[in-house]
Amino acid sequence: DAGVIQSPRHEVTEMGQEVTLRCKPISGHNSLFWYRQTMMRGLELLIYFNNNVPIDDSGMPEDRFSAKMPNASFSTLKIQPSEPRDSAVYFCASSLAAGDGYTFGSGTRLTVV
Amino acid sequence: DAKTTQPTSMDCAEGRAANLPCNHSTISGNEYVYWYRQIHSQGPQYIIHGLKNNETNEMASLIITEDRKSSTLILPHATLRDTAVYYCIVSLYNFNKFYFGSGTKLNVKP
């Protein structure tokens, strides 16, 4: 298994631009999570899906952030418009069932200038 | 919010056992203890979890005290590749919202 695949690995964009981060979970896993990591705030859970349905998005910082999971093998996290304070590493993770350990992807390092 | 307390950093000699403590004095009866680690520039990696009994897998052992207010993750023979931040997390088994605190930075030294 290739694990959780995230793209791109690095993204540099100008303030105000739209950014889309992508995630392919492990086949068969039915839970998917988006986390953000910064030095100041550590790892923060943004949103998670169960069977492609968003269950809890209370961690999404504001309306500029949105996430979708159109099918079991793909999810996106979109920021529109992006701001410098969105600069962080964004991780996607998946799990087979609630309570199982998560498998994280390698992350997308986003820099907004 | 994180419900655990861990030391900020620890050192361990290569080849020795690394014992990482975690306090979770407010843990409830049906909450599990999970351990993850994050090697620099990588995504966190699941290590082990347990409820009451001690657990062991190919990576580590988890020792949970009888009152469940604290636990210890043991890496039996630490290598340089085990240098990482180790996170102790308390969560309901089906809650699916893991809060990662600051963790313990383990430095394995030659």
PDB file of C-alpha atoms in Angstrom:
ATOM      1  CA  ASP A   1       0.000   0.000   0.000  1.00  0.00           C
ATOM      2  CA  ALA A   2       1.324   3.440  -0.899  1.00  0.00           C
ATOM      3  CA  GLY A   3      -0.019   4.977   2.266  1.00  0.00           C
ATOM      4  CA  VAL A   4      -1.813   8.319   2.454  1.00  0.00           C
ATOM      5  CA  ILE A   5      -0.788  10.425  -0.516  1.00  0.00           C
ATOM      6  CA  GLN A   6      -0.826  14.203  -0.365  1.00  0.00           C
ATOM      7  CA  SER A   7      -0.122  16.702  -3.104  1.00  0.00           C
ATOM      8  CA  PRO A   8       1.580  18.988  -3.633  1.00  0.00           C
ATOM      9  CA  ARG A   9       4.443  18.520  -1.156  1.00  0.00           C
ATOM     10  CA  HIS A  10       5.227  22.211  -1.231  1.00  0.00           C
ATOM     11  CA  GLU A  11       3.120  25.167  -2.288  1.00  0.00           C
ATOM     12  CA  VAL A  12       4.130  28.803  -2.408  1.00  0.00           C
ATOM     13  CA  THR A  13       1.410  31.250  -3.298  1.00  0.00           C
ATOM     14  CA  GLU A  14       0.653  34.936  -3.087  1.00  0.00           C
ATOM     15  CA  MET A  15      -1.780  36.352  -0.625  1.00  0.00           C
ATOM     16  CA  GLY A  16      -5.298  36.389  -2.015  1.00  0.00           C
ATOM     17  CA  GLN A  17      -4.835  33.397  -4.270  1.00  0.00           C
ATOM     18  CA  GLU A  18      -6.857  30.204  -4.008  1.00  0.00           C
ATOM     19  CA  VAL A  19      -5.005  27.143  -2.746  1.00  0.00           C
ATOM     20  CA  THR A  20      -6.173  23.551  -3.093  1.00  0.00           C
ATOM     21  CA  LEU A  21      -4.539  20.717  -1.183  1.00  0.00           C
ATOM     22  CA  ARG A  22      -5.243  17.129  -2.149  1.00  0.00           C
ATOM     23  CA  CYS A  23      -5.337  13.846  -0.316  1.00  0.00           C
ATOM     24  CA  LYS A  24      -5.771  10.217  -1.304  1.00  0.00           C
ATOM     25  CA  PRO A  25      -6.473   8.039   1.742  1.00  0.00           C
ATOM     26  CA  ILE A  26      -5.504   4.407   2.110  1.00  0.00           C
ATOM     27  CA  SER A  27      -7.890   2.190   0.185  1.00  0.00           C
ATOM     28  CA  GLY A  28     -10.554   0.785   2.480  1.00  0.00           C
ATOM     29  CA  HIS A  29     -10.121   3.375   5.191  1.00  0.00           C
ATOM     30  CA  ASN A  30     -13.429   5.058   5.933  1.00  0.00           C
ATOM     31  CA  SER A  31     -12.293   7.963   8.111  1.00  0.00           C
ATOM     32  CA  LEU A  32     -10.272  10.909   6.839  1.00  0.00           C
ATOM     33  CA  PHE A  33      -8.802  13.803   8.790  1.00  0.00           C
ATOM     34  CA  TRP A  34      -7.210  17.135   7.944  1.00  0.00           C
ATOM     35  CA  TYR A  35      -4.723  18.615  10.421  1.00  0.00           C
ATOM     36  CA  ARG A  36      -2.663  21.793  10.371  1.00  0.00           C
ATOM     37  CA  GLN A  37       0.675  22.176  12.132  1.00  0.00           C
ATOM     38  CA  THR A  38       2.433  25.397  13.082  1.00  0.00           C
ATOM     39  CA  MET A  39       5.162  26.156  15.563  1.00  0.00           C
ATOM     40  CA  MET A  40       2.836  28.323  17.607  1.00  0.00           C
ATOM     41  CA  ARG A  41      -0.228  26.087  17.751  1.00  0.00           C
ATOM     42  CA  GLY A  42       1.131  22.588  17.160  1.00  0.00           C
ATOM     43  CA  LEU A  43      -1.115  20.032  15.468  1.00  0.00           C
ATOM     44  CA  GLU A  44      -4.722  21.151  15.110  1.00  0.00           C
ATOM     45  CA  LEU A  45      -7.591  19.019  13.846  1.00  0.00           C
ATOM     46  CA  LEU A  46      -9.445  20.984  11.176  1.00  0.00           C
ATOM     47  CA  ILE A  47     -12.119  18.565   9.994  1.00  0.00           C
ATOM     48  CA  TYR A  48     -12.838  14.884   9.700  1.00  0.00           C
ATOM     49  CA  PHE A  49     -14.978  12.752   7.437  1.00  0.00           C
ATOM     50  CA  ASN A  50     -16.553   9.371   8.033  1.00  0.00           C
ATOM     51  CA  ASN A  51     -17.703   7.445   4.961  1.00  0.00           C
ATOM     52  CA  ASN A  52     -17.186  10.608   2.878  1.00  0.00           C
ATOM     53  CA  VAL A  53     -19.501  12.683   5.103  1.00  0.00           C
ATOM     54  CA  PRO A  54     -18.090  15.625   7.083  1.00  0.00           C
ATOM     55  CA  ILE A  55     -18.702  14.821  10.739  1.00  0.00           C
ATOM     56  CA  ASP A  56     -17.015  17.660  12.580  1.00  0.00           C
ATOM     57  CA  ASP A  57     -15.635  20.833  11.043  1.00  0.00           C
ATOM     58  CA  SER A  58     -15.420  22.817  14.260  1.00  0.00           C
ATOM     59  CA  GLY A  59     -11.677  23.141  13.837  1.00  0.00           C
ATOM     60  CA  MET A  60     -11.896  24.925  10.502  1.00  0.00           C
ATOM     61  CA  PRO A  61     -10.568  28.390  11.315  1.00  0.00           C
ATOM     62  CA  GLU A  62     -12.935  30.463   9.195  1.00  0.00           C
ATOM     63  CA  ASP A  63     -15.085  30.553   6.102  1.00  0.00           C
ATOM     64  CA  ARG A  64     -12.069  30.890   3.863  1.00  0.00           C
ATOM     65  CA  PHE A  65     -11.408  27.209   4.528  1.00  0.00           C
ATOM     66  CA  SER A  66     -13.499  24.452   2.976  1.00  0.00           C
ATOM     67  CA  ALA A  67     -13.057  20.701   2.605  1.00  0.00           C
ATOM     68  CA  LYS A  68     -14.731  18.138   0.419  1.00  0.00           C
ATOM     69  CA  MET A  69     -14.655  14.401  -0.006  1.00  0.00           C
ATOM     70  CA  PRO A  70     -16.468  13.578  -3.248  1.00  0.00           C
ATOM     71  CA  ASN A  71     -15.610   9.885  -3.021  1.00  0.00           C
ATOM     72  CA  ALA A  72     -13.820   7.390  -0.813  1.00  0.00           C
ATOM     73  CA  SER A  73     -10.483   7.884  -2.519  1.00  0.00           C
ATOM     74  CA  PHE A  74     -10.113  11.641  -2.677  1.00  0.00           C
ATOM     75  CA  SER A  75     -10.403  14.732  -0.511  1.00  0.00           C
ATOM     76  CA  THR A  76      -9.515  18.394  -0.953  1.00  0.00           C
ATOM     77  CA  LEU A  77      -8.869  21.249   1.435  1.00  0.00           C
ATOM     78  CA  LYS A  78      -9.329  24.655  -0.157  1.00  0.00           C
ATOM     79  CA  ILE A  79      -8.330  28.065   1.124  1.00  0.00           C
ATOM     80  CA  GLN A  80      -9.824  31.046  -0.682  1.00  0.00           C
ATOM     81  CA  PRO A  81      -8.495  33.688  -0.379  1.00  0.00           C
ATOM     82  CA  SER A  82      -5.221  32.642   1.236  1.00  0.00           C
ATOM     83  CA  GLU A  83      -3.449  34.819   3.815  1.00  0.00           C
ATOM     84  CA  PRO A  84       0.109  34.751   5.191  1.00  0.00           C
ATOM     85  CA  ARG A  85      -1.153  33.402   8.525  1.00  0.00           C
ATOM     86  CA  ASP A  86      -2.341  30.277   6.716  1.00  0.00           C
ATOM     87  CA  SER A  87       1.291  29.293   6.207  1.00  0.00           C
ATOM     88  CA  ALA A  88       1.696  25.888   7.855  1.00  0.00           C
ATOM     89  CA  VAL A  89       2.136  22.200   7.159  1.00  0.00           C
ATOM     90  CA  TYR A  90      -1.186  20.568   6.353  1.00  0.00           C
ATOM     91  CA  PHE A  91      -1.517  16.855   7.047  1.00  0.00           C
ATOM     92  CA  CYS A  92      -4.123  14.415   5.875  1.00  0.00           C
ATOM     93  CA  ALA A  93      -4.663  11.154   7.753  1.00  0.00           C
ATOM     94  CA  SER A  94      -6.954   8.162   7.372  1.00  0.00           C
ATOM     95  CA  SER A  95      -8.044   5.270   9.545  1.00  0.00           C
ATOM     96  CA  LEU A  96      -9.867   2.021   9.014  1.00  0.00           C
ATOM     97  CA  ALA A  97     -12.307   2.539  11.854  1.00  0.00           C
ATOM     98  CA  ALA A  98     -12.951   4.914  14.708  1.00  0.00           C
ATOM     99  CA  GLY A  99     -10.448   4.222  17.430  1.00  0.00           C
ATOM    100  CA  ASP A 100      -7.824   2.706  15.189  1.00  0.00           C
ATOM    101  CA  GLY A 101      -4.519   4.431  14.797  1.00  0.00           C
ATOM    102  CA  TYR A 102      -4.324   7.037  12.079  1.00  0.00           C
ATOM    103  CA  THR A 103      -1.968   6.830   9.122  1.00  0.00           C
ATOM    104  CA  PHE A 104      -0.698  10.274   8.198  1.00  0.00           C
ATOM    105  CA  GLY A 105       0.501  11.513   4.871  1.00  0.00           C
ATOM    106  CA  SER A 106       3.773  13.350   4.392  1.00  0.00           C
ATOM    107  CA  GLY A 107       2.061  16.717   4.495  1.00  0.00           C
ATOM    108  CA  THR A 108       1.885  19.802   2.292  1.00  0.00           C
ATOM    109  CA  ARG A 109       4.046  22.725   3.332  1.00  0.00           C
ATOM    110  CA  LEU A 110       2.122  25.871   2.419  1.00  0.00           C
ATOM    111  CA  THR A 111       3.770  29.265   2.298  1.00  0.00           C
ATOM    112  CA  VAL A 112       1.631  32.300   1.595  1.00  0.00           C
ATOM    113  CA  VAL A 113       3.638  35.430   0.790  1.00  0.00           C
TER     114      VAL A 113
ATOM    115  CA  ASP B   1      -7.898  20.106  24.435  1.00  0.00           C
ATOM    116  CA  ALA B   2      -4.962  17.951  25.419  1.00  0.00           C
ATOM    117  CA  LYS B   3      -5.646  16.112  28.670  1.00  0.00           C
ATOM    118  CA  THR B   4      -2.108  14.885  29.175  1.00  0.00           C
ATOM    119  CA  THR B   5       1.127  16.187  30.657  1.00  0.00           C
ATOM    120  CA  GLN B   6       4.499  15.156  29.269  1.00  0.00           C
ATOM    121  CA  PRO B   7       8.061  16.344  29.866  1.00  0.00           C
ATOM    122  CA  THR B   8       9.270  18.745  27.232  1.00  0.00           C
ATOM    123  CA  SER B   9      12.378  16.764  26.366  1.00  0.00           C
ATOM    124  CA  MET B  10      14.396  13.686  27.287  1.00  0.00           C
ATOM    125  CA  ASP B  11      17.728  12.215  26.354  1.00  0.00           C
ATOM    126  CA  CYS B  12      18.514   8.546  25.888  1.00  0.00           C
ATOM    127  CA  ALA B  13      21.693   6.703  24.970  1.00  0.00           C
ATOM    128  CA  GLU B  14      21.598   4.611  21.826  1.00  0.00           C
ATOM    129  CA  GLY B  15      20.896   0.956  22.614  1.00  0.00           C
ATOM    130  CA  ARG B  16      19.330   1.742  25.960  1.00  0.00           C
ATOM    131  CA  ALA B  17      15.654   1.627  26.807  1.00  0.00           C
ATOM    132  CA  ALA B  18      13.776   4.905  26.447  1.00  0.00           C
ATOM    133  CA  ASN B  19      10.996   5.356  28.993  1.00  0.00           C
ATOM    134  CA  LEU B  20       8.634   8.201  28.160  1.00  0.00           C
ATOM    135  CA  PRO B  21       6.154   9.152  30.903  1.00  0.00           C
ATOM    136  CA  CYS B  22       2.705  10.658  30.517  1.00  0.00           C
ATOM    137  CA  ASN B  23       0.301  11.906  33.163  1.00  0.00           C
ATOM    138  CA  HIS B  24      -3.423  11.756  32.474  1.00  0.00           C
ATOM    139  CA  SER B  25      -4.963  12.136  35.902  1.00  0.00           C
ATOM    140  CA  THR B  26      -8.414  13.121  34.593  1.00  0.00           C
ATOM    141  CA  ILE B  27      -8.795  10.125  32.299  1.00  0.00           C
ATOM    142  CA  SER B  28     -12.266   8.597  32.356  1.00  0.00           C
ATOM    143  CA  GLY B  29     -13.048   4.918  32.524  1.00  0.00           C
ATOM    144  CA  ASN B  30     -13.677   4.410  28.825  1.00  0.00           C
ATOM    145  CA  GLU B  31     -10.879   6.562  27.444  1.00  0.00           C
ATOM    146  CA  TYR B  32      -7.879   4.988  25.771  1.00  0.00           C
ATOM    147  CA  VAL B  33      -4.266   6.093  25.846  1.00  0.00           C
ATOM    148  CA  TYR B  34      -2.687   6.515  22.405  1.00  0.00           C
ATOM    149  CA  TRP B  35       0.933   7.193  21.506  1.00  0.00           C
ATOM    150  CA  TYR B  36       2.192   8.741  18.288  1.00  0.00           C
ATOM    151  CA  ARG B  37       5.560  10.069  17.265  1.00  0.00           C
ATOM    152  CA  GLN B  38       6.678  12.612  14.714  1.00  0.00           C
ATOM    153  CA  ILE B  39      10.104  12.421  13.181  1.00  0.00           C
ATOM    154  CA  HIS B  40      11.340  15.736  11.867  1.00  0.00           C
ATOM    155  CA  SER B  41       9.557  16.894   8.703  1.00  0.00           C
ATOM    156  CA  GLN B  42       7.361  13.800   8.559  1.00  0.00           C
ATOM    157  CA  GLY B  43       3.737  13.129   9.419  1.00  0.00           C
ATOM    158  CA  PRO B  44       2.945  11.683  12.840  1.00  0.00           C
ATOM    159  CA  GLN B  45       3.203   7.914  13.119  1.00  0.00           C
ATOM    160  CA  TYR B  46       0.911   5.748  15.216  1.00  0.00           C
ATOM    161  CA  ILE B  47       2.781   3.638  17.777  1.00  0.00           C
ATOM    162  CA  ILE B  48       0.408   1.904  20.163  1.00  0.00           C
ATOM    163  CA  HIS B  49      -2.726   2.300  22.256  1.00  0.00           C
ATOM    164  CA  GLY B  50      -4.289   0.689  25.317  1.00  0.00           C
ATOM    165  CA  LEU B  51      -7.110   0.881  27.836  1.00  0.00           C
ATOM    166  CA  LYS B  52      -6.097  -0.896  31.035  1.00  0.00           C
ATOM    167  CA  ASN B  53      -3.723  -3.719  30.304  1.00  0.00           C
ATOM    168  CA  ASN B  54      -0.154  -3.348  29.259  1.00  0.00           C
ATOM    169  CA  GLU B  55       0.320  -3.605  25.508  1.00  0.00           C
ATOM    170  CA  THR B  56       3.277  -4.546  23.344  1.00  0.00           C
ATOM    171  CA  ASN B  57       3.847  -4.493  19.620  1.00  0.00           C
ATOM    172  CA  GLU B  58       6.844  -4.510  17.309  1.00  0.00           C
ATOM    173  CA  MET B  59       7.570  -0.871  17.999  1.00  0.00           C
ATOM    174  CA  ALA B  60       7.086  -0.390  21.725  1.00  0.00           C
ATOM    175  CA  SER B  61       5.467  -1.364  25.001  1.00  0.00           C
ATOM    176  CA  LEU B  62       2.824   0.626  26.828  1.00  0.00           C
ATOM    177  CA  ILE B  63       2.592   0.359  30.600  1.00  0.00           C
ATOM    178  CA  ILE B  64      -0.535   1.830  32.193  1.00  0.00           C
ATOM    179  CA  THR B  65      -0.706   2.209  35.961  1.00  0.00           C
ATOM    180  CA  GLU B  66      -3.454   0.409  37.826  1.00  0.00           C
ATOM    181  CA  ASP B  67      -5.299   3.662  38.582  1.00  0.00           C
ATOM    182  CA  ARG B  68      -4.820   4.649  34.907  1.00  0.00           C
ATOM    183  CA  LYS B  69      -3.664   8.132  35.879  1.00  0.00           C
ATOM    184  CA  SER B  70      -0.336   7.733  34.133  1.00  0.00           C
ATOM    185  CA  SER B  71       1.428   5.611  31.565  1.00  0.00           C
ATOM    186  CA  THR B  72       4.886   4.958  30.178  1.00  0.00           C
ATOM    187  CA  LEU B  73       5.905   4.249  26.616  1.00  0.00           C
ATOM    188  CA  ILE B  74       8.970   2.046  26.435  1.00  0.00           C
ATOM    189  CA  LEU B  75      11.264   1.759  23.433  1.00  0.00           C
ATOM    190  CA  PRO B  76      13.356  -1.243  24.495  1.00  0.00           C
ATOM    191  CA  HIS B  77      16.492  -0.511  22.471  1.00  0.00           C
ATOM    192  CA  ALA B  78      16.487   3.062  21.247  1.00  0.00           C
ATOM    193  CA  THR B  79      18.263   3.881  17.991  1.00  0.00           C
ATOM    194  CA  LEU B  80      19.188   7.221  16.456  1.00  0.00           C
ATOM    195  CA  ARG B  81      16.150   6.820  14.192  1.00  0.00           C
ATOM    196  CA  ASP B  82      13.897   6.987  17.256  1.00  0.00           C
ATOM    197  CA  THR B  83      14.776  10.659  17.752  1.00  0.00           C
ATOM    198  CA  ALA B  84      11.368  12.328  17.443  1.00  0.00           C
ATOM    199  CA  VAL B  85       8.581  14.123  19.273  1.00  0.00           C
ATOM    200  CA  TYR B  86       6.388  11.607  21.113  1.00  0.00           C
ATOM    201  CA  TYR B  87       2.750  12.470  21.748  1.00  0.00           C
ATOM    202  CA  CYS B  88       0.579  10.902  24.425  1.00  0.00           C
ATOM    203  CA  ILE B  89      -3.153  11.313  23.731  1.00  0.00           C
ATOM    204  CA  VAL B  90      -6.222  10.352  25.718  1.00  0.00           C
ATOM    205  CA  SER B  91      -9.421   9.736  23.778  1.00  0.00           C
ATOM    206  CA  LEU B  92     -12.572   7.733  23.625  1.00  0.00           C
ATOM    207  CA  TYR B  93     -12.130   4.767  21.302  1.00  0.00           C
ATOM    208  CA  ASN B  94     -14.772   5.916  18.831  1.00  0.00           C
ATOM    209  CA  PHE B  95     -14.432   9.646  19.369  1.00  0.00           C
ATOM    210  CA  ASN B  96     -12.124  10.265  16.430  1.00  0.00           C
ATOM    211  CA  LYS B  97     -10.861  13.625  17.599  1.00  0.00           C
ATOM    212  CA  PHE B  98      -7.272  13.348  18.644  1.00  0.00           C
ATOM    213  CA  TYR B  99      -5.803  16.417  20.307  1.00  0.00           C
ATOM    214  CA  PHE B 100      -2.047  16.465  20.062  1.00  0.00           C
ATOM    215  CA  GLY B 101      -0.349  18.414  22.841  1.00  0.00           C
ATOM    216  CA  SER B 102       3.263  19.543  22.836  1.00  0.00           C
ATOM    217  CA  GLY B 103       4.707  16.053  23.278  1.00  0.00           C
ATOM    218  CA  THR B 104       8.163  15.003  24.464  1.00  0.00           C
ATOM    219  CA  LYS B 105      11.199  15.571  22.291  1.00  0.00           C
ATOM    220  CA  LEU B 106      13.289  12.415  22.635  1.00  0.00           C
ATOM    221  CA  ASN B 107      16.939  12.831  21.713  1.00  0.00           C
ATOM    222  CA  VAL B 108      18.738   9.531  21.200  1.00  0.00           C
ATOM    223  CA  LYS B 109      22.474  10.096  21.427  1.00  0.00           C
ATOM    224  CA  PRO B 110      25.322   7.877  20.231  1.00  0.00           C
TER     225      PRO B 110
END
